Tab-separated table of C-alpha atoms in Angstrom:
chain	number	residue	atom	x	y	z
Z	1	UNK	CA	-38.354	-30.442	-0.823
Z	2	UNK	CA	-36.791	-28.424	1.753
Z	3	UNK	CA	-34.279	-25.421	1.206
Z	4	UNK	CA	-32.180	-23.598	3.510
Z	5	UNK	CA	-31.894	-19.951	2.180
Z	6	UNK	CA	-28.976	-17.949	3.497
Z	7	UNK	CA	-28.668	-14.165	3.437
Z	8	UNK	CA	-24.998	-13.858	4.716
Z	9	UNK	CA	-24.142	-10.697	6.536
Z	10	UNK	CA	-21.132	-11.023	9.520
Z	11	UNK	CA	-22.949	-9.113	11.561
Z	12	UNK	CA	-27.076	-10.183	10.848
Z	13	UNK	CA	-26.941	-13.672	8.603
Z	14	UNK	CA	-30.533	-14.556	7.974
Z	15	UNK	CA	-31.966	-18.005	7.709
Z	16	UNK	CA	-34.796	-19.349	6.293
Z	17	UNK	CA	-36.130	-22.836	5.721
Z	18	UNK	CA	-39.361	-23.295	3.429
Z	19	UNK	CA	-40.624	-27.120	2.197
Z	20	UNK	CA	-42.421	-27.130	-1.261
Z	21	UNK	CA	-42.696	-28.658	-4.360
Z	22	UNK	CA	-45.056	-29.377	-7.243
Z	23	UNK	CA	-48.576	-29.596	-6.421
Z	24	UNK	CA	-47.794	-28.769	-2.647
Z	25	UNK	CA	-48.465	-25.753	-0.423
Z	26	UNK	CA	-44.877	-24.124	0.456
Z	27	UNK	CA	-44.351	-23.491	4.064
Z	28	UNK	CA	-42.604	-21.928	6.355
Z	29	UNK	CA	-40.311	-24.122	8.619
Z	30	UNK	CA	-37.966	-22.181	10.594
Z	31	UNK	CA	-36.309	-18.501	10.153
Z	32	UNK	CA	-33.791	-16.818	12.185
Z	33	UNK	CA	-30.918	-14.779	12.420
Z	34	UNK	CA	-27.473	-15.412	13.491
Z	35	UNK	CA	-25.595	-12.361	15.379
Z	36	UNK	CA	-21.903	-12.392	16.207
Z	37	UNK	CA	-20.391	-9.041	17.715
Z	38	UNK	CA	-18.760	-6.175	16.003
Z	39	UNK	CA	-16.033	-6.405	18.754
Z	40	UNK	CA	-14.887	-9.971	17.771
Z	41	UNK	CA	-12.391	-10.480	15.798
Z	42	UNK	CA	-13.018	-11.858	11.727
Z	43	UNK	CA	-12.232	-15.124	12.708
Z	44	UNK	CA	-13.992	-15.659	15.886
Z	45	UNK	CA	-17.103	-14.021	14.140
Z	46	UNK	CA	-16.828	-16.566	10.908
Z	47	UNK	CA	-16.437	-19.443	12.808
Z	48	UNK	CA	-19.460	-18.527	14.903
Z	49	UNK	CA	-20.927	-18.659	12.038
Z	50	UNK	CA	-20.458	-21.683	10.870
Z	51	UNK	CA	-21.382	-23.333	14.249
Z	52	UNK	CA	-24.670	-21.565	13.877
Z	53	UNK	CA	-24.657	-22.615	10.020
Z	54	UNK	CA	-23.568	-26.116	11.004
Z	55	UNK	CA	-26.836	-26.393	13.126
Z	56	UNK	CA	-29.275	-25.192	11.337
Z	57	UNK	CA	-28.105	-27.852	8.460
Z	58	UNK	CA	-27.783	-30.279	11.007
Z	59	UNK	CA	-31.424	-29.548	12.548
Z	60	UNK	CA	-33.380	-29.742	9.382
Z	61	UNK	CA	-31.551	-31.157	6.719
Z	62	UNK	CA	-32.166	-29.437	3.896
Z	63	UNK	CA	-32.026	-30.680	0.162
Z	64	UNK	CA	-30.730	-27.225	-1.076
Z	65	UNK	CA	-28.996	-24.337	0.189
Z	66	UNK	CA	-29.860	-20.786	-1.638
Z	67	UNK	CA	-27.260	-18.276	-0.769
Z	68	UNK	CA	-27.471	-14.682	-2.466
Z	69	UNK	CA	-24.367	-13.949	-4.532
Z	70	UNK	CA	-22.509	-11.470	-3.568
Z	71	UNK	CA	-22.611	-8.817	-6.363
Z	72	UNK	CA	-20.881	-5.041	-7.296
Z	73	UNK	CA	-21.939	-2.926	-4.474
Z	74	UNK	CA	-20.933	0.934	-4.130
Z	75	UNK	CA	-19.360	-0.344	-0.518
Z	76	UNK	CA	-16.773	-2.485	-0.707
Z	77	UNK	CA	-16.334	-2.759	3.368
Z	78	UNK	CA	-20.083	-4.145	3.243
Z	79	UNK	CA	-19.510	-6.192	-0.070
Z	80	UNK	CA	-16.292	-8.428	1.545
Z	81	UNK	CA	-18.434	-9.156	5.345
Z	82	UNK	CA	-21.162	-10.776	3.028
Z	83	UNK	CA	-18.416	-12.361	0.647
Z	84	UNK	CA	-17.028	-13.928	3.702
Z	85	UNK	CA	-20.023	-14.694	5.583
Z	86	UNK	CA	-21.417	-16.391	2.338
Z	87	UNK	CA	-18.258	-18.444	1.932
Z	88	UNK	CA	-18.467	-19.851	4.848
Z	89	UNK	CA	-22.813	-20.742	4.443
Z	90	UNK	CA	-21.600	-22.204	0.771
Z	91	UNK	CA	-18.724	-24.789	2.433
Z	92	UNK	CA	-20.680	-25.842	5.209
Z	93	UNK	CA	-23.327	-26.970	2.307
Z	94	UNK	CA	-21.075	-28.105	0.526
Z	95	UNK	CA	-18.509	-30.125	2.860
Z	96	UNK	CA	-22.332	-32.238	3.537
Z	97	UNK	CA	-22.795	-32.712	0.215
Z	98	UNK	CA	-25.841	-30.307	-0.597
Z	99	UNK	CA	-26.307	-28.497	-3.815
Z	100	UNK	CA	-25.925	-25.148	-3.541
Z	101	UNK	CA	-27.337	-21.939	-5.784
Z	102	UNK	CA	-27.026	-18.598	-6.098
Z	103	UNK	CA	-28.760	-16.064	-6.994
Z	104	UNK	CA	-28.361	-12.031	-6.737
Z	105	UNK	CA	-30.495	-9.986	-5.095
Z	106	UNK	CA	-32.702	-9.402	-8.678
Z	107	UNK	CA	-33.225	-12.899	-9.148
Z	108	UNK	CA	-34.925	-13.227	-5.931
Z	109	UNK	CA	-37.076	-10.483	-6.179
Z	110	UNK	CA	-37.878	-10.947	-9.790
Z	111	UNK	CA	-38.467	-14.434	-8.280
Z	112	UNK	CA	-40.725	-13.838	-5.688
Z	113	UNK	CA	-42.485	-10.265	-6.952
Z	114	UNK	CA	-42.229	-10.305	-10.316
Z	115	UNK	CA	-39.979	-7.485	-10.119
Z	116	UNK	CA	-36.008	-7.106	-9.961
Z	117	UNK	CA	-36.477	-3.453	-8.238
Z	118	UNK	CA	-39.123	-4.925	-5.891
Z	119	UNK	CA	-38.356	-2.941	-2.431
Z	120	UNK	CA	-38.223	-4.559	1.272
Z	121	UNK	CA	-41.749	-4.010	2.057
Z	122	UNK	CA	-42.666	-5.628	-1.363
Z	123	UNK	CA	-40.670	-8.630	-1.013
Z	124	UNK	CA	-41.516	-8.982	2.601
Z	125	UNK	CA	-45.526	-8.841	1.770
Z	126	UNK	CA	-44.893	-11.688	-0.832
Z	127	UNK	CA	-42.893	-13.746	1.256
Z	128	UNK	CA	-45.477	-13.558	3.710
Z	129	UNK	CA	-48.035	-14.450	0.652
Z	130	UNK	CA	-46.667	-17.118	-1.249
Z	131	UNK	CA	-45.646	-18.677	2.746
Z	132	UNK	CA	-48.950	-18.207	3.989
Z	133	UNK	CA	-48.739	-16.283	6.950
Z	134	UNK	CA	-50.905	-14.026	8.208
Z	135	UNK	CA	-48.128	-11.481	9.642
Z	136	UNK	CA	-44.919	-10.931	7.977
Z	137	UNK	CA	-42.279	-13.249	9.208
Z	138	UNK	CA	-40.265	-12.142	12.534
Z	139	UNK	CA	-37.460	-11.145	12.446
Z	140	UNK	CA	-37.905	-8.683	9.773
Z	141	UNK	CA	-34.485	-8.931	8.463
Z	142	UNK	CA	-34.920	-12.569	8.185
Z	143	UNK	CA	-37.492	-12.255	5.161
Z	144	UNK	CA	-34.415	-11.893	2.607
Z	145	UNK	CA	-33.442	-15.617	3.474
Z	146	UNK	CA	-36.856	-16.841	3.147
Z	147	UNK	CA	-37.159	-14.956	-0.241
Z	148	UNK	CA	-34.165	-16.660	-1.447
Z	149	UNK	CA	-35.440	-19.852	-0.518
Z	150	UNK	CA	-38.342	-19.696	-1.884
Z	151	UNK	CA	-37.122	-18.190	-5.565
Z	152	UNK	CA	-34.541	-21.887	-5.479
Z	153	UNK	CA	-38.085	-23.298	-5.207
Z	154	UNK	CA	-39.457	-21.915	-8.044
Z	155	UNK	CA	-36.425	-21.903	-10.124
Z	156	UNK	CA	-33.985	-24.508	-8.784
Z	157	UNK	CA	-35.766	-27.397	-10.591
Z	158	UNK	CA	-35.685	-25.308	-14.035
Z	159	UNK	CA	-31.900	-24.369	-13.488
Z	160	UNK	CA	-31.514	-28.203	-12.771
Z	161	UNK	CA	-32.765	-29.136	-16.191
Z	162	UNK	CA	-30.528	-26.444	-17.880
Z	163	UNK	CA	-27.299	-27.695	-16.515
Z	164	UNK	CA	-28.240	-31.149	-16.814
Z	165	UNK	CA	-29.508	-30.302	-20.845
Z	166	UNK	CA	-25.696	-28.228	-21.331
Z	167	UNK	CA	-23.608	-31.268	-19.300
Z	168	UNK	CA	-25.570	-33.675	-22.182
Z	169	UNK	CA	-25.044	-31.311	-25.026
Z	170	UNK	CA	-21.443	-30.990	-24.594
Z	171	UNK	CA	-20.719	-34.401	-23.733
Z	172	UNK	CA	-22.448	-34.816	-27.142
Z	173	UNK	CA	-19.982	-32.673	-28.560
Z	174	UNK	CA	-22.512	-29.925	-29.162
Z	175	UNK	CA	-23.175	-26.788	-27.338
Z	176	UNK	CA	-26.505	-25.061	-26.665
Z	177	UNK	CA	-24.863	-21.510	-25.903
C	1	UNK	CA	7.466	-20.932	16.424
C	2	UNK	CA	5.844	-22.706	13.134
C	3	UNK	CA	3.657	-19.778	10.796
C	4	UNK	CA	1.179	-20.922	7.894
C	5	UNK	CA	0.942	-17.951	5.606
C	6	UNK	CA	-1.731	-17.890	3.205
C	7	UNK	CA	-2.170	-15.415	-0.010
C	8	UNK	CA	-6.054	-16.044	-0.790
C	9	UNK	CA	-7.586	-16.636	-4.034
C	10	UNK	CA	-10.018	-18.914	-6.082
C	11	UNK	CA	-7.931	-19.473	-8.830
C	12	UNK	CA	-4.633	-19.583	-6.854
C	13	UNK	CA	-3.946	-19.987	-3.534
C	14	UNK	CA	-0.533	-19.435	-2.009
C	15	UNK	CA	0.743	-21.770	1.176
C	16	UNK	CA	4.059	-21.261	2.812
C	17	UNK	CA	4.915	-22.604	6.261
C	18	UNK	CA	8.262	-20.862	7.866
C	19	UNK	CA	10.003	-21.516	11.551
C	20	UNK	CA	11.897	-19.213	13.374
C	21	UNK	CA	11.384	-16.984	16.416
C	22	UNK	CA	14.277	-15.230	18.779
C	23	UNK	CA	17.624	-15.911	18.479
C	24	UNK	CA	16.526	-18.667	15.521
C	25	UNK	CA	17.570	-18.605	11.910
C	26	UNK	CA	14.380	-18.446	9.997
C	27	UNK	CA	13.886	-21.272	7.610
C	28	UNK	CA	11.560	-22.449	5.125
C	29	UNK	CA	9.291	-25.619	5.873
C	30	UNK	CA	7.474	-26.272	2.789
C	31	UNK	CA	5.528	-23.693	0.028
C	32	UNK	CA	3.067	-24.468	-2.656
C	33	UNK	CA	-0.541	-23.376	-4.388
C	34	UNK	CA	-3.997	-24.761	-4.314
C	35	UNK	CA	-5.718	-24.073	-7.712
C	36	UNK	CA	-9.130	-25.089	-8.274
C	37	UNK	CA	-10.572	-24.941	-12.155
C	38	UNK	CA	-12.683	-21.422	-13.061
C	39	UNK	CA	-14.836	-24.028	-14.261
C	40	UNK	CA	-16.212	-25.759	-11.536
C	41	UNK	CA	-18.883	-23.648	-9.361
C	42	UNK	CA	-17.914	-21.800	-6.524
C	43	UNK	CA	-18.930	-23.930	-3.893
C	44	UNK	CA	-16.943	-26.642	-5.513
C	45	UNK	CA	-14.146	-24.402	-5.302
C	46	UNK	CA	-14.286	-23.635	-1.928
C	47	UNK	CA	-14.976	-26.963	-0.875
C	48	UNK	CA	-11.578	-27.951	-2.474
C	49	UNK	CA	-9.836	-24.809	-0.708
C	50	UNK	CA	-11.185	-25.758	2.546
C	51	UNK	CA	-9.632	-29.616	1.707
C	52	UNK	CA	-6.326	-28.192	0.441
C	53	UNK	CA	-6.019	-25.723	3.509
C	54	UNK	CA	-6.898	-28.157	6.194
C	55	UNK	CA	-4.097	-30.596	4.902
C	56	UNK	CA	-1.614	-27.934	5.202
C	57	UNK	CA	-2.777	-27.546	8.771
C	58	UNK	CA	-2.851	-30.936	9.664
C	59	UNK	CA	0.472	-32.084	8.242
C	60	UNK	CA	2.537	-29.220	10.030
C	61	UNK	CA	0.442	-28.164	12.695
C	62	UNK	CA	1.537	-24.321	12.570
C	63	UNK	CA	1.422	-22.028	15.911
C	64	UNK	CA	-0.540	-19.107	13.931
C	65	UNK	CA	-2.364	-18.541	10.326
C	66	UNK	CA	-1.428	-15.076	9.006
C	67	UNK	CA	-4.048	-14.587	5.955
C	68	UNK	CA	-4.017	-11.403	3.661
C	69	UNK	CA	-6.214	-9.304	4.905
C	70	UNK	CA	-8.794	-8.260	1.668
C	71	UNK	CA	-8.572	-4.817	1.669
C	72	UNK	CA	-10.412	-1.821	-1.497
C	73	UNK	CA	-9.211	-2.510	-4.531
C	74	UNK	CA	-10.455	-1.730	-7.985
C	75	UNK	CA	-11.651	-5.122	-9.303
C	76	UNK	CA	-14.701	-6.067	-6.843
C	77	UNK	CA	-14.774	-9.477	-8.691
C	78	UNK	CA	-11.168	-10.097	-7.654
C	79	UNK	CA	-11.897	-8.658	-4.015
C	80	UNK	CA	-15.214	-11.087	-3.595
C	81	UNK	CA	-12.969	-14.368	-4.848
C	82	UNK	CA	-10.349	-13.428	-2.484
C	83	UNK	CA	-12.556	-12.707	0.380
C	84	UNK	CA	-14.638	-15.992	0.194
C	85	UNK	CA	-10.842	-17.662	-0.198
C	86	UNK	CA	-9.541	-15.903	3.010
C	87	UNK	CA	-12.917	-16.630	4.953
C	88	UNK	CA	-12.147	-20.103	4.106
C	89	UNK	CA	-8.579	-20.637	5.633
C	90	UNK	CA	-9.824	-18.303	8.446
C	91	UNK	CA	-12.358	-20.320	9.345
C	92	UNK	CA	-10.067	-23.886	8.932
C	93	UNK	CA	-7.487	-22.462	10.946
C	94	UNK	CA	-10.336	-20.864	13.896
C	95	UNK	CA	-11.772	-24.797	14.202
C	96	UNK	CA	-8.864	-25.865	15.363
C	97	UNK	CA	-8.385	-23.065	17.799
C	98	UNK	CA	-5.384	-21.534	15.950
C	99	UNK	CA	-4.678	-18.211	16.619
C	100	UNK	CA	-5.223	-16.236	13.185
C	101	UNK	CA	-3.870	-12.717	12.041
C	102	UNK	CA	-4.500	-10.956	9.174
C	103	UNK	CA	-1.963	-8.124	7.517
C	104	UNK	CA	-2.877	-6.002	4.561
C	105	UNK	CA	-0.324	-6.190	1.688
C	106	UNK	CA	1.390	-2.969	2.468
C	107	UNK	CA	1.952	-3.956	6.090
C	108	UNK	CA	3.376	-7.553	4.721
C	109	UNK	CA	5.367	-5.484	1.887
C	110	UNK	CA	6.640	-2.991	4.846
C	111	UNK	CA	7.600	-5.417	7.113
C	112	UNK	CA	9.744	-8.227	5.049
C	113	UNK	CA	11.188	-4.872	2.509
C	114	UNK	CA	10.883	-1.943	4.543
C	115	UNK	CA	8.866	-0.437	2.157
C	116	UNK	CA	4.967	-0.501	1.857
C	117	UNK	CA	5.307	0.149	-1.960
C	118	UNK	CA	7.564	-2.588	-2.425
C	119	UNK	CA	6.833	-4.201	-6.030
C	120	UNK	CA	6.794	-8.258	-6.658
C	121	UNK	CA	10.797	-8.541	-7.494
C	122	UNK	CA	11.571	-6.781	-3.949
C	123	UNK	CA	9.424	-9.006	-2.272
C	124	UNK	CA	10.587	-12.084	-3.880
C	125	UNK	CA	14.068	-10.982	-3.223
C	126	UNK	CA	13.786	-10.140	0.576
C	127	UNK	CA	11.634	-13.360	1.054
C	128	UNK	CA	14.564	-14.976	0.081
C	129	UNK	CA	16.997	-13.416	1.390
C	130	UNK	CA	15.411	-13.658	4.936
C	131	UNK	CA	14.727	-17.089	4.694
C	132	UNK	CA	18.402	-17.265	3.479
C	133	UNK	CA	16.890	-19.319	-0.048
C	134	UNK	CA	20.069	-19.444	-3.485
C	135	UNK	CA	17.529	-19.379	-5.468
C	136	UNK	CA	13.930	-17.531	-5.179
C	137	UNK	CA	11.432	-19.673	-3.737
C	138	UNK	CA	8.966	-21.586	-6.127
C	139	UNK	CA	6.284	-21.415	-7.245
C	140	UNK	CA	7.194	-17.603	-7.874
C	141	UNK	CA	2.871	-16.829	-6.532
C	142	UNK	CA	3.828	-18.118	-3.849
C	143	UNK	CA	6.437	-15.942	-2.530
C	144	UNK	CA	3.537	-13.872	-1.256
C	145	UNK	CA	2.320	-16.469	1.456
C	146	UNK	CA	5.773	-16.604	2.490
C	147	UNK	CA	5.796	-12.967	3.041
C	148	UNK	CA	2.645	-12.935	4.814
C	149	UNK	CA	4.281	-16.064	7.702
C	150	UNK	CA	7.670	-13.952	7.833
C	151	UNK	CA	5.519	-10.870	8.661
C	152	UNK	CA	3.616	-12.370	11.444
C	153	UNK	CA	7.014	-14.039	12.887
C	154	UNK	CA	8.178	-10.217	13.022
C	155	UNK	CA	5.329	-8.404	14.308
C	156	UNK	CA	2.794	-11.076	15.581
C	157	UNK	CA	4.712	-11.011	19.076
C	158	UNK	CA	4.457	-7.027	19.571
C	159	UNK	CA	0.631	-7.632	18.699
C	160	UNK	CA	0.147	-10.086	21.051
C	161	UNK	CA	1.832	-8.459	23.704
C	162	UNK	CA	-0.299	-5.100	22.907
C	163	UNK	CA	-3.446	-7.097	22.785
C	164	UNK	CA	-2.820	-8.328	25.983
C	165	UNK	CA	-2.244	-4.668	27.326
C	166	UNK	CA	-5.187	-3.394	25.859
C	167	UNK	CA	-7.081	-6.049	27.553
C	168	UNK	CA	-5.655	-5.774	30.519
C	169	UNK	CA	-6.334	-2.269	30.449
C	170	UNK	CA	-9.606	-2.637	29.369
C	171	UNK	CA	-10.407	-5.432	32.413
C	172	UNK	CA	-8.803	-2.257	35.066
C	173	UNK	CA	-11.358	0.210	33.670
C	174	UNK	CA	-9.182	2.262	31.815
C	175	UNK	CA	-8.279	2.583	27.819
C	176	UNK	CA	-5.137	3.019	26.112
C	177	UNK	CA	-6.692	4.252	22.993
């Protein structure tokens, strides 16, 4: 299975793809980062970004797209660049017909180090771990989209089930929360 | 000159197309709202924006996109569903090369009311009042979008024009700020 993780940013949007599954080594396919300039105006930058998006979905295909959800931040400046760099990662997903997931920052570093406080250097030495890879991944900044893909790897099939048990359950009539 | 005006949201998503330009009589073209159920996910949501949007764009084939531009507020849960919203008609409108401006509410309230305080009734009123409407336009959310196209008609052209000075300024070497 192979899953496009997406840490939006307008100015640095990281990209990772990992393949894995049950039974199966997880590796590292491809990470990057997309750039657009400061000086460009919101629109020209998001639909930069969704060229370079566009791409990378278009290269390799992906099964799943992990994208972090954008969550309460102390900066708000910060928090609506990400909003709006993720919307535009979710609907390029989306518009091909790939799942997409979420997950905030604590999920994926619960996810990948056991920890939800986990700090860079911690989630970047796991990354590197659970990938296989001798020296942490280049570019540095890219290691948050890796991370996210790999914690859809490890939970996406669980969070599967769930929805799929709740969409049974209340088509039953029941519900489980 | 044709505007699209569009007052993001998730939940609600105002549209209003207006004409006018020198010398013209502005007029009302068409208004309405894209909803899309809380219940679905969010990339479902934004997939259905991005559908709802690029009709719009297609049918009247606008000159400019004015789109509220998401600015601090309280609520960050509000500001994040707004943002992805906006990045979404941004980024419709930039893929079809459409020129794309974006006003914060107190420049949209200032320019159709003269005041940047204005509350919802003044709006309403002036909207229709400038666009010469009996009765105020419907759906009442809408009224917003509306505001948004009438304040680009009024103050896009000075943009443009200093835009193009700063540029041209810029290009000779010299700064105007």
């Amino acid at each position: 299975m192979l899953v496009l993780g997406v840490d939006p940013g307008l100015t640095r949007c990281g990209l990772g793809v990992v393949d894995g599954g049950p039974g199966q080594q997880t590796s590292l396919v491809e990470v990057g980062v997309l750039r657009t300039p400061a000086a460009d105006d919101v629109a020209a930058r998001l639909w930069a970004l969704e060229r370079g998006v566009g791409e990378w979905l278009d290269r390799h295909h992906p099964d799943a797209v992990a994208v972090e959800r954008v969550f309460s931040q102390a900066n708000v400046r910060t928090v609506m660049g990400t909003a709006q760099a993720g919307a535009v990662a979710i609907v390029s997903a989306a518009r091909r017909g790939l799942p997409v997931a979420l997950y905030t920052p604590s999920e994926v570093k619960a996810s990948v180090s056991g920890s939800g406080r986990a700090d860079k250097t911690q989630v970047t030495f796991m990354v590197s771990r659970l990938l296989g890879l001798s020296d942490p991944p280049r570019p540095a900044d890219a290691a948050d989209a890796l991370a996210l893909a790999l914690c859809h790897l490890s939970r996406g099939p669980a969070l599967a089930r769930m929805r799929a048990a709740r969409q049974a359950a209340a088509a039953a009539g029941r519900s489980l929360r």
